[in-house]
mmCIF file of C-alpha atoms in Angstrom:
data_model
loop_
_atom_site.group_PDB
_atom_site.id
_atom_site.type_symbol
_atom_site.label_atom_id
_atom_site.label_comp_id
_atom_site.label_asym_id
_atom_site.label_seq_id
_atom_site.Cartn_x
_atom_site.Cartn_y
_atom_site.Cartn_z
ATOM 1 C CA MET A 1 79.682 90.083 93.962
ATOM 2 C CA ALA A 2 80.391 87.703 96.832
ATOM 3 C CA ARG A 3 81.750 88.990 100.132
ATOM 4 C CA LEU A 4 85.457 88.202 100.449
ATOM 5 C CA ASN A 5 86.612 86.623 103.707
ATOM 6 C CA LEU A 6 89.261 88.951 105.191
ATOM 7 C CA THR A 7 91.803 86.450 106.492
ATOM 8 C CA TYR A 8 95.221 87.421 107.811
ATOM 9 C CA PRO A 9 97.011 86.063 104.685
ATOM 10 C CA THR A 10 94.632 88.137 102.514
ATOM 11 C CA ALA A 11 95.474 91.208 104.595
ATOM 12 C CA VAL A 12 99.220 90.515 104.249
ATOM 13 C CA VAL A 13 98.901 90.274 100.461
ATOM 14 C CA LEU A 14 96.956 93.571 100.358
ATOM 15 C CA LYS A 15 99.651 95.180 102.522
ATOM 16 C CA ALA A 16 102.394 93.922 100.201
ATOM 17 C CA LEU A 17 100.541 95.335 97.181
ATOM 18 C CA ALA A 18 100.119 98.686 98.929
ATOM 19 C CA LEU A 19 103.873 98.753 99.623
ATOM 20 C CA GLY A 20 104.698 98.319 95.945
ATOM 21 C CA PHE A 21 105.025 94.588 95.353
ATOM 22 C CA HIS A 22 103.206 93.999 92.068
ATOM 23 C CA TYR A 23 103.590 90.387 90.898
ATOM 24 C CA GLY A 24 103.220 86.981 92.472
ATOM 25 C CA PHE A 25 106.833 85.952 93.110
ATOM 26 C CA ASP A 26 107.651 89.405 94.493
ATOM 27 C CA ILE A 27 104.683 89.143 96.889
ATOM 28 C CA MET A 28 105.750 85.626 97.904
ATOM 29 C CA ASP A 29 109.285 86.841 98.654
ATOM 30 C CA ALA A 30 108.010 89.806 100.667
ATOM 31 C CA THR A 31 105.469 87.914 102.733
ATOM 32 C CA GLY A 32 106.937 84.428 103.039
ATOM 33 C CA LEU A 33 103.587 82.999 101.939
ATOM 34 C CA PRO A 34 103.664 80.032 99.527
ATOM 35 C CA SER A 35 102.387 80.182 95.955
ATOM 36 C CA GLY A 36 99.421 77.980 96.895
ATOM 37 C CA THR A 37 98.285 80.785 99.205
ATOM 38 C CA VAL A 38 99.307 83.914 97.257
ATOM 39 C CA TYR A 39 97.905 83.096 93.811
ATOM 40 C CA PRO A 40 94.408 82.062 94.964
ATOM 41 C CA ILE A 41 94.245 85.250 97.069
ATOM 42 C CA LEU A 42 95.316 87.364 94.087
ATOM 43 C CA ARG A 43 92.648 85.712 91.902
ATOM 44 C CA ARG A 44 89.923 86.338 94.498
ATOM 45 C CA LEU A 45 90.982 89.949 95.080
ATOM 46 C CA ASP A 46 91.057 90.554 91.314
ATOM 47 C CA ARG A 47 87.639 88.918 90.852
ATOM 48 C CA GLU A 48 86.182 91.131 93.617
ATOM 49 C CA ALA A 49 87.653 94.287 91.975
ATOM 50 C CA LEU A 50 89.921 94.952 94.962
ATOM 51 C CA LEU A 51 92.835 94.708 92.531
ATOM 52 C CA GLY A 52 93.382 95.512 88.911
ATOM 53 C CA SER A 53 95.728 93.371 86.855
ATOM 54 C CA SER A 54 97.474 93.341 83.505
ATOM 55 C CA TRP A 55 99.998 91.139 81.744
ATOM 56 C CA GLU A 56 103.359 92.590 80.834
ATOM 57 C CA LYS A 57 104.358 92.658 77.185
ATOM 58 C CA HIS A 58 105.610 89.328 75.934
ATOM 59 C CA ALA A 59 108.661 91.013 74.386
ATOM 60 C CA THR A 60 109.739 92.370 77.798
ATOM 61 C CA ALA A 61 109.596 88.930 79.356
ATOM 62 C CA GLN A 62 111.344 87.392 76.372
ATOM 63 C CA LEU A 63 114.240 89.866 76.702
ATOM 64 C CA GLU A 64 114.658 88.777 80.320
ATOM 65 C CA GLN A 65 114.261 85.093 79.315
ATOM 66 C CA ARG A 66 111.308 84.340 81.593
ATOM 67 C CA PRO A 67 107.542 83.914 81.325
ATOM 68 C CA PRO A 68 105.386 87.067 81.227
ATOM 69 C CA ARG A 69 104.358 88.431 84.617
ATOM 70 C CA ARG A 70 100.894 89.448 85.635
ATOM 71 C CA TYR A 71 101.115 92.775 87.472
ATOM 72 C CA TYR A 72 98.570 93.710 90.123
ATOM 73 C CA GLN A 73 97.656 97.102 91.563
ATOM 74 C CA ILE A 74 95.406 97.815 94.504
ATOM 75 C CA THR A 75 92.171 99.691 93.736
ATOM 76 C CA GLY A 76 90.319 102.210 95.902
ATOM 77 C CA ALA A 77 88.080 99.413 97.165
ATOM 78 C CA GLY A 78 91.198 97.382 97.954
ATOM 79 C CA GLU A 79 92.672 100.297 99.896
ATOM 80 C CA ARG A 80 89.468 100.517 101.943
ATOM 81 C CA MET A 81 89.641 96.789 102.643
ATOM 82 C CA LEU A 82 93.289 97.203 103.675
ATOM 83 C CA ALA A 83 92.271 99.955 106.123
ATOM 84 C CA ASN A 84 89.710 97.518 107.597
ATOM 85 C CA ALA A 85 92.391 94.829 107.736
ATOM 86 C CA ILE A 86 94.789 97.117 109.634
ATOM 87 C CA ALA A 87 92.030 97.839 112.156
ATOM 88 C CA ARG A 88 91.230 94.132 112.460
ATOM 89 C CA TYR A 89 94.845 92.894 112.568
ATOM 90 C CA PRO A 90 96.990 95.420 114.477
ATOM 91 C CA THR A 91 100.143 93.350 113.875
ATOM 92 C CA LEU A 92 99.753 93.866 110.129
ATOM 93 C CA GLU A 93 101.588 97.186 110.413
ATOM 94 C CA GLN A 94 104.635 95.250 111.625
ATOM 95 C CA ALA A 95 104.469 92.614 108.888
ATOM 96 C CA VAL A 96 107.962 91.586 107.851
ATOM 97 C CA GLY A 97 109.500 89.697 104.976
ATOM 98 C CA ARG A 98 110.904 86.207 105.349
ATOM 99 C CA ASP A 99 114.407 87.559 105.971
ATOM 100 C CA GLY A 100 113.290 89.634 108.980
ATOM 101 C CA ARG A 101 113.317 93.008 107.231
ATOM 102 C CA ARG A 102 110.242 95.144 106.696
ATOM 103 C CA MET A 103 108.573 94.487 103.382
ATOM 104 C CA ARG A 104 110.193 96.454 100.547
ATOM 105 C CA PRO A 105 109.716 96.016 96.795
ATOM 106 C CA ALA A 106 112.560 94.221 95.036
ATOM 107 C CA ARG A 107 112.566 96.892 92.315
ATOM 108 C CA ALA A 108 111.580 100.531 92.355
#
């Protein structure tokens, strides 16, 4: 397993996941990061077992007339990396969404 570089965008994505954002577009909305940043980070975190992931049922997506979503959840190792990130980046605790509000999941 390669050592993941803990960049600020990686830390922001981990923080969003810890706050309950579970799929790519939701994380993008919460963080203001573009898809070209979020999805590669999610793939690396998943590959390094800092996240778990699963695809939603096709029928659920079909009912909502959209493509299936891949849902991510932070693992214990990911939570430890997030704790390191908070120590490394003190401003991470004040991370806000694009609209100026604190990050909150779109759905409960």
